[in-house]
Every structure is written in structure tokens, then in C-alpha cells.
PDB file of C-alpha atoms in Angstrom:
ATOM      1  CA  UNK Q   1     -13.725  24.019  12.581  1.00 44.00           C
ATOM      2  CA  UNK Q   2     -17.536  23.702  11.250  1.00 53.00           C
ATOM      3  CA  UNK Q   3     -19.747  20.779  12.249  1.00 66.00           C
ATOM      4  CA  UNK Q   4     -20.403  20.357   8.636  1.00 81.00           C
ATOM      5  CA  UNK Q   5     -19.554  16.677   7.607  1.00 92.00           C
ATOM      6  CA  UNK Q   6     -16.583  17.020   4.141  1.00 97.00           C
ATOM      7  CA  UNK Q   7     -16.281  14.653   1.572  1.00 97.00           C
ATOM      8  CA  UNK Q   8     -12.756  14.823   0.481  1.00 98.00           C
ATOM      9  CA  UNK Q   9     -12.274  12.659  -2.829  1.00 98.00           C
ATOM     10  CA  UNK Q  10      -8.541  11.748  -4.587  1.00 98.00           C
ATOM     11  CA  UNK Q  11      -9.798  10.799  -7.987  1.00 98.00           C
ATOM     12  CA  UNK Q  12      -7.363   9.299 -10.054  1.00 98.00           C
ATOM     13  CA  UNK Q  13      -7.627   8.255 -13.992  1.00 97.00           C
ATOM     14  CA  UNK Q  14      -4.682   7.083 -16.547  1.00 96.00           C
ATOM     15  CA  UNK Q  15      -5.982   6.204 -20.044  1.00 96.00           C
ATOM     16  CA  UNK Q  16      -2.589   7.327 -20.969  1.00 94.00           C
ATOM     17  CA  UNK Q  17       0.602   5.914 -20.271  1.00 90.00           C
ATOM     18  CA  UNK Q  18       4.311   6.771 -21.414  1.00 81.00           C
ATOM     19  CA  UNK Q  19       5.173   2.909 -21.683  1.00 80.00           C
ATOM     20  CA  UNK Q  20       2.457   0.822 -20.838  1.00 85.00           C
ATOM     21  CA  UNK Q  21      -0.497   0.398 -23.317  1.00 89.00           C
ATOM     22  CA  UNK Q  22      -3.325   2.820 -23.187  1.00 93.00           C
ATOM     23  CA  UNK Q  23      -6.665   2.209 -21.731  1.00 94.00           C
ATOM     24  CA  UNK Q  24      -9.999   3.945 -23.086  1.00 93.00           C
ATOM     25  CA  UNK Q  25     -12.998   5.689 -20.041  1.00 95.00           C
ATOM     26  CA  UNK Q  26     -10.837   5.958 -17.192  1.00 96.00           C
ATOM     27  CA  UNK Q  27     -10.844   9.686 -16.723  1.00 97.00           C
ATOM     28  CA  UNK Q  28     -14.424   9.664 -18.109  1.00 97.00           C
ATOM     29  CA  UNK Q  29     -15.392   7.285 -15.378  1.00 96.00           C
ATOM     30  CA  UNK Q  30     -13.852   9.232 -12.745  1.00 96.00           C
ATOM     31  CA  UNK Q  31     -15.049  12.578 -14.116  1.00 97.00           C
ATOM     32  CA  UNK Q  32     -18.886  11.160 -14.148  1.00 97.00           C
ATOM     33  CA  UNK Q  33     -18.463   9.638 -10.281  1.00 96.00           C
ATOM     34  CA  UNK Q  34     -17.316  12.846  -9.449  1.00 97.00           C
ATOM     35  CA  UNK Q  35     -20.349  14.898 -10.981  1.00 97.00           C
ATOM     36  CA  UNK Q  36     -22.852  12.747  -8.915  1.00 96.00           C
ATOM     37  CA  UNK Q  37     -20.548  12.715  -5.518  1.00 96.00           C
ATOM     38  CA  UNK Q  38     -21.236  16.832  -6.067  1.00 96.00           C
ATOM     39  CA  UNK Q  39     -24.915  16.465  -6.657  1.00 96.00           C
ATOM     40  CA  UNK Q  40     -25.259  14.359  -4.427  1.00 93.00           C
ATOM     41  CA  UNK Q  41     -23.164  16.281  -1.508  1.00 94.00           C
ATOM     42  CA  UNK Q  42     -24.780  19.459  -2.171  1.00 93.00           C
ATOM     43  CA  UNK Q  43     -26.760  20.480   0.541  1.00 90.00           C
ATOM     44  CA  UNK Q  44     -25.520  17.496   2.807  1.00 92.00           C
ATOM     45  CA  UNK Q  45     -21.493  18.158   2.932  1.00 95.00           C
ATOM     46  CA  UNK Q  46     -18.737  19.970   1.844  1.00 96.00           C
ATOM     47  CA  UNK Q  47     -16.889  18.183  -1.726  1.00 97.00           C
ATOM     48  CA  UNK Q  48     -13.941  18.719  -2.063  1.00 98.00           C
ATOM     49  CA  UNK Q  49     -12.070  16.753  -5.115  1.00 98.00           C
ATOM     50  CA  UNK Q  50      -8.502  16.696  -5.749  1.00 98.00           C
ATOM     51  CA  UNK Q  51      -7.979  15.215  -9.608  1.00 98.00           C
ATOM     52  CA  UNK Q  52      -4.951  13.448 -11.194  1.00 98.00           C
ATOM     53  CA  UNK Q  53      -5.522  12.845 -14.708  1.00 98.00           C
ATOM     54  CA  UNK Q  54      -2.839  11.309 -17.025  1.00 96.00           C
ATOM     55  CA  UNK Q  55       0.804  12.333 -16.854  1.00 95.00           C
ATOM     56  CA  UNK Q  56      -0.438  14.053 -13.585  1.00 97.00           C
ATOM     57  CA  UNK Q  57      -0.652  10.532 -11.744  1.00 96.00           C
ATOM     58  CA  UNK Q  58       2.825   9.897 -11.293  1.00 94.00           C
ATOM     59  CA  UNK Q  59       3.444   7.983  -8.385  1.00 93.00           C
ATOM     60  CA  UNK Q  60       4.510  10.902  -5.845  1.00 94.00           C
ATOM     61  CA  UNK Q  61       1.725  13.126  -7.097  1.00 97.00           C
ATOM     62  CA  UNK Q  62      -0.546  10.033  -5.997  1.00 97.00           C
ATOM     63  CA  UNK Q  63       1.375  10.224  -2.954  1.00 97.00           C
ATOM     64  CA  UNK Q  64       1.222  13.624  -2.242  1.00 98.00           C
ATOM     65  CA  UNK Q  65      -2.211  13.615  -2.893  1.00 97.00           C
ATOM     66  CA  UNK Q  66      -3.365  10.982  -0.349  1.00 97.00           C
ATOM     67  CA  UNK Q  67      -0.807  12.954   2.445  1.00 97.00           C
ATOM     68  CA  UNK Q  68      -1.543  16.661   1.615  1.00 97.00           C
ATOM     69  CA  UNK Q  69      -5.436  16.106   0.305  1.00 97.00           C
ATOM     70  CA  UNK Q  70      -6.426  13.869   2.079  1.00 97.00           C
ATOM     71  CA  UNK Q  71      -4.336  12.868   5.252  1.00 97.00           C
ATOM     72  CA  UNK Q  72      -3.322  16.678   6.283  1.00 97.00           C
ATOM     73  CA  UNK Q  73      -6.954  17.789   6.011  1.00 97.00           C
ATOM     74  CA  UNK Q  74      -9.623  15.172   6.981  1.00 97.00           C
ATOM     75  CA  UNK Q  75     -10.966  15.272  10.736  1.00 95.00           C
ATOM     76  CA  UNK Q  76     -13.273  13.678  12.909  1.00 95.00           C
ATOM     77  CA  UNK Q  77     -16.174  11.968  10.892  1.00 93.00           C
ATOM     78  CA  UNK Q  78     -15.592  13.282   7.677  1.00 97.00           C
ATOM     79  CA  UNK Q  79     -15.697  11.035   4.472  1.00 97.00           C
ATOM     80  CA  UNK Q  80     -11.862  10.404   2.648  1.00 98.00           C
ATOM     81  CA  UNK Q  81     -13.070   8.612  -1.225  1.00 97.00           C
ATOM     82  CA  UNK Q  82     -10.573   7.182  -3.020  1.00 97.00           C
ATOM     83  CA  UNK Q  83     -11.239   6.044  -6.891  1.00 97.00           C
ATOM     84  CA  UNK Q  84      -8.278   4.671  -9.144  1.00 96.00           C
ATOM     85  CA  UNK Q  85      -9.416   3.897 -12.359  1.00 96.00           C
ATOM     86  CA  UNK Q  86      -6.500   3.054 -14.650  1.00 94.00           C
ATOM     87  CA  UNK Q  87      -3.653  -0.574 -14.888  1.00 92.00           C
ATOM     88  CA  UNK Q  88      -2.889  -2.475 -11.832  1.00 88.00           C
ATOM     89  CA  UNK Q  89      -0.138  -5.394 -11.885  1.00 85.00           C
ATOM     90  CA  UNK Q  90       1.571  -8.007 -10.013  1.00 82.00           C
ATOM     91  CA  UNK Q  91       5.293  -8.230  -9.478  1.00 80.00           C
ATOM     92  CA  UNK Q  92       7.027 -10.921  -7.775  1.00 82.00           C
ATOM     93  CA  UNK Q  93       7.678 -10.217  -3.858  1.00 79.00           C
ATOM     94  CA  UNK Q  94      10.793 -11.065  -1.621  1.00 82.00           C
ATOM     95  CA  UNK Q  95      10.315 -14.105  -0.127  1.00 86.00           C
ATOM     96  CA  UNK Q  96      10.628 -12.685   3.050  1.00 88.00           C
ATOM     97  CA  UNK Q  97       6.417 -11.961   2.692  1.00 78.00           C
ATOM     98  CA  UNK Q  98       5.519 -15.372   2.135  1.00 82.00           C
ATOM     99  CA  UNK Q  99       3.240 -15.053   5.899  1.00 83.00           C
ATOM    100  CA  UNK Q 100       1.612 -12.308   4.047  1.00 78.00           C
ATOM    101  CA  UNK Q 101       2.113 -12.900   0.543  1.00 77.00           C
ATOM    102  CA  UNK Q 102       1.332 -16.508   0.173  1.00 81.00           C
ATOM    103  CA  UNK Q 103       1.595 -16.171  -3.582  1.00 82.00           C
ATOM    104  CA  UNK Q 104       4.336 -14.284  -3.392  1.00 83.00           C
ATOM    105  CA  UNK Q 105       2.921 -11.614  -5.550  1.00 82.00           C
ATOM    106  CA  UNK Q 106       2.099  -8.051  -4.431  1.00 81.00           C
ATOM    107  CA  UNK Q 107      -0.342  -6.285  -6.310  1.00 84.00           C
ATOM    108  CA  UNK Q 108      -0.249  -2.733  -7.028  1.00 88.00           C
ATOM    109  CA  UNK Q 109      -1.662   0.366  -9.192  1.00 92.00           C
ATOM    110  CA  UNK Q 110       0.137   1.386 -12.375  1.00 92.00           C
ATOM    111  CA  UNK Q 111       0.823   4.933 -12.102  1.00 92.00           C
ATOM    112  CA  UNK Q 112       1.568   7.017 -15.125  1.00 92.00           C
ATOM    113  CA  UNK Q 113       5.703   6.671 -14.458  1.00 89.00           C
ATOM    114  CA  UNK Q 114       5.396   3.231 -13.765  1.00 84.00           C
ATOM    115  CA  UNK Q 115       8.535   1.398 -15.539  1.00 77.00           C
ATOM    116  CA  UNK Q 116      10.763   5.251 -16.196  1.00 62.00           C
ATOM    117  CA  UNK Q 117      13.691   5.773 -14.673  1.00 57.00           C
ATOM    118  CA  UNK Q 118      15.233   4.218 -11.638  1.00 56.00           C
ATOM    119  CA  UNK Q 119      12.736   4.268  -8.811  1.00 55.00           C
ATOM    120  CA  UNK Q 120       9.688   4.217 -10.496  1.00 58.00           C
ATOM    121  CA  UNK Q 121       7.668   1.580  -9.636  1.00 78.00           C
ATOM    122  CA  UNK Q 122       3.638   0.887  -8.865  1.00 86.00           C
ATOM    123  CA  UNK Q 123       2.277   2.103  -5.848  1.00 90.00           C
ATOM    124  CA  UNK Q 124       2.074  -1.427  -3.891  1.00 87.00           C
ATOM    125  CA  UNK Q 125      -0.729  -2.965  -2.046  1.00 86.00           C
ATOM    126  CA  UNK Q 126       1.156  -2.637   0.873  1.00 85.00           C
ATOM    127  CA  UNK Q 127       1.585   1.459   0.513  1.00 91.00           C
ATOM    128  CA  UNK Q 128      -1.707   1.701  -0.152  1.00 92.00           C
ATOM    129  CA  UNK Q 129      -2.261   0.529   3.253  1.00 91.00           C
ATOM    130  CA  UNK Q 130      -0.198   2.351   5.225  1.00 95.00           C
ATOM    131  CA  UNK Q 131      -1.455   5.628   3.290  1.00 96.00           C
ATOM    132  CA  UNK Q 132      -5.396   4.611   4.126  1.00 96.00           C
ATOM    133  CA  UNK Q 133      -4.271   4.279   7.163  1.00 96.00           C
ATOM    134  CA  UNK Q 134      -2.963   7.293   8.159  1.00 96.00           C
ATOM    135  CA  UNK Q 135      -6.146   8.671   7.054  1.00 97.00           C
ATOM    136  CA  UNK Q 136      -8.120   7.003   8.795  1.00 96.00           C
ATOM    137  CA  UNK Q 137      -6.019   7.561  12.003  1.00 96.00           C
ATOM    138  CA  UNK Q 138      -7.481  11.086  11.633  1.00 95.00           C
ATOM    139  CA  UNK Q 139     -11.049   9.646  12.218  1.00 95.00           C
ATOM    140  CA  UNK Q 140     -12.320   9.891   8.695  1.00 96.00           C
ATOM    141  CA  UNK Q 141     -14.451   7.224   7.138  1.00 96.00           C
ATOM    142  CA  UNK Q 142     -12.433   5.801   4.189  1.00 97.00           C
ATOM    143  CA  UNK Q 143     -14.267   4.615   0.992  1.00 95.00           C
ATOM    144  CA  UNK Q 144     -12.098   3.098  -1.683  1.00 94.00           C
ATOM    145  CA  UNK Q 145     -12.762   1.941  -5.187  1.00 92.00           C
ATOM    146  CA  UNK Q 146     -10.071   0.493  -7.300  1.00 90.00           C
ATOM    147  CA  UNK Q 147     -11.076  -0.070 -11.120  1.00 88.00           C
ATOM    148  CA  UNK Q 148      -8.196  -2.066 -12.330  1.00 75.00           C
ATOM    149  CA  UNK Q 149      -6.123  -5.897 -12.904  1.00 66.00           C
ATOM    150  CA  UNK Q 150      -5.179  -7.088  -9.509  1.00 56.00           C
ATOM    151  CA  UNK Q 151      -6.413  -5.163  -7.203  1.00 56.00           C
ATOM    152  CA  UNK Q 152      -8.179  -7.323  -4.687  1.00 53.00           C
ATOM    153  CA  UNK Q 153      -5.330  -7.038  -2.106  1.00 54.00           C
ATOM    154  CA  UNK Q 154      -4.890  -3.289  -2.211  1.00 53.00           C
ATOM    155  CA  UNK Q 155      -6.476  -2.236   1.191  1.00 51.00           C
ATOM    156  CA  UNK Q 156      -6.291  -6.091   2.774  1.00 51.00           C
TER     157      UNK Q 156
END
């Protein structure tokens, strides 16, 4: 292993969606953080981005991409970026979170297959936890930015 510091980045943008209404300069957004994070990385670090664009951010490719891009490859003092630009929502929670959940709402990203099929639901605030957290288990600095409704309780 080199002593050379990696950013590893899981960009995700959805202007798209099979049921939910579009949204316009999500994938635009993500696609111009992610040409400075390479200017301004080269030289300093290692970048390496992992994209989901669209139909592509379904919730287990989101999944998959915070436990195989990020999770299985960060070490020791390198930098794990998340950006989600795209819907986030709110959905009643079980009462049996109302310590946590005073609301009793839990907030969550829209992914692309949010709402099809059995099974497909948002990627919760309280996922989204317990995936930055097994990154940063590894030792990596985790940076996340999360463009969307509702998403002040993502990573509390």
C-alpha cells in the first residue's frame, strides 16, 4: 500500500425518475463537483470516482457502491466523499423510534426505484448511518453532501 493520501468519491445524481417527478442539474451538479475534486486532487492524491447517474441509482447500486467503492477500499487517512444530488422524503416511522425520532418521521434519499415493486423503498437516514459508518471504521475521513428535501437527519 502507497503513502499517497486517495480521495474516493460516490457521486450520485437522479434528474430522472420512473415515478416520481423529474428534477433539472442534478447530474450536472455532480458532474461539475467532480471536475474540480480532479483538479484539485491532481498532484495532491489519488481520485478515484465511482458515478451513478439516473436509472443507475437504484437503491442497491447506491448500496453497493458505498460497500464495494467505498467501504472495501478506503484505508487509513484517506478521504471517502459522498454527494447525493437528487429527491429526498419523509415517511412516517414505527413508533417504536419515538427516543430517536421525536417527529416520528425518518428522512431518506429518493433513489431512482423508489416506490417499484415490493421492497423498494428510500435509502433511510438511519442506513445512511450505518453505511458512513462502516467507512469510517476503516479510518477514512468521511465528507458528505446531500442536495435534496429532508435531508438534515441523514448522517445525525
Amino acid at each position: 500500500m502507497s503513502n499517497t493520501k486517495t480521495l474516493y468519491a460516490l457521486f450520485i445524481g437522479i434528474d430522472n425518475y420512473q415515478h416520481i417527478s423529474p428534477l433539472g442539474g442534478c447530474v450536472k451538479d455532480i458532474e461539475t463537483v467532480s471536475a474540480y475534486l480532479k483538479l484539485f486532487a491532481q498532484g495532491q492524491m489519488d481520485f478515484k470516482p465511482f458515478r451513478l447517474y439516473n436509472e443507475d441509482a437504484t437503491k442497491e447500486n447506491i448500496v453497493n457502491g458505498f460497500q464495494q467503492h467505498l467501504r472495501d477500499q478506503v484505508g487509513k487517512g484517506d478521504i471517502a466523499l459522498i454527494y447525493f444530488s437528487g429527491h429526498g422524503a419523509q415517511e412516517t416511522a414505527n413508533p417504536v423510534w419515538k427516543k430517536a425520532e421525536p417527529d416520528l418521521k425518518i428522512e431518506g434519499l429518493v433513489c431512482h426505484d423508489t416506490g417499484i415493486g415490493q421492497g423498494a423503498t428510500m435509502l433511510a437516514d438511519k442506513e445512511l448511518r450505518y453505511l458512513i459508518k462502516q467507512i469510517a471504521d476503516q479510518g477514512a475521513e468521511v465528507i458528505s453532501f446531500f442536495d435534496s428535501c429532508h435531508s438534515g437527519d441523514n448522517t445525525r
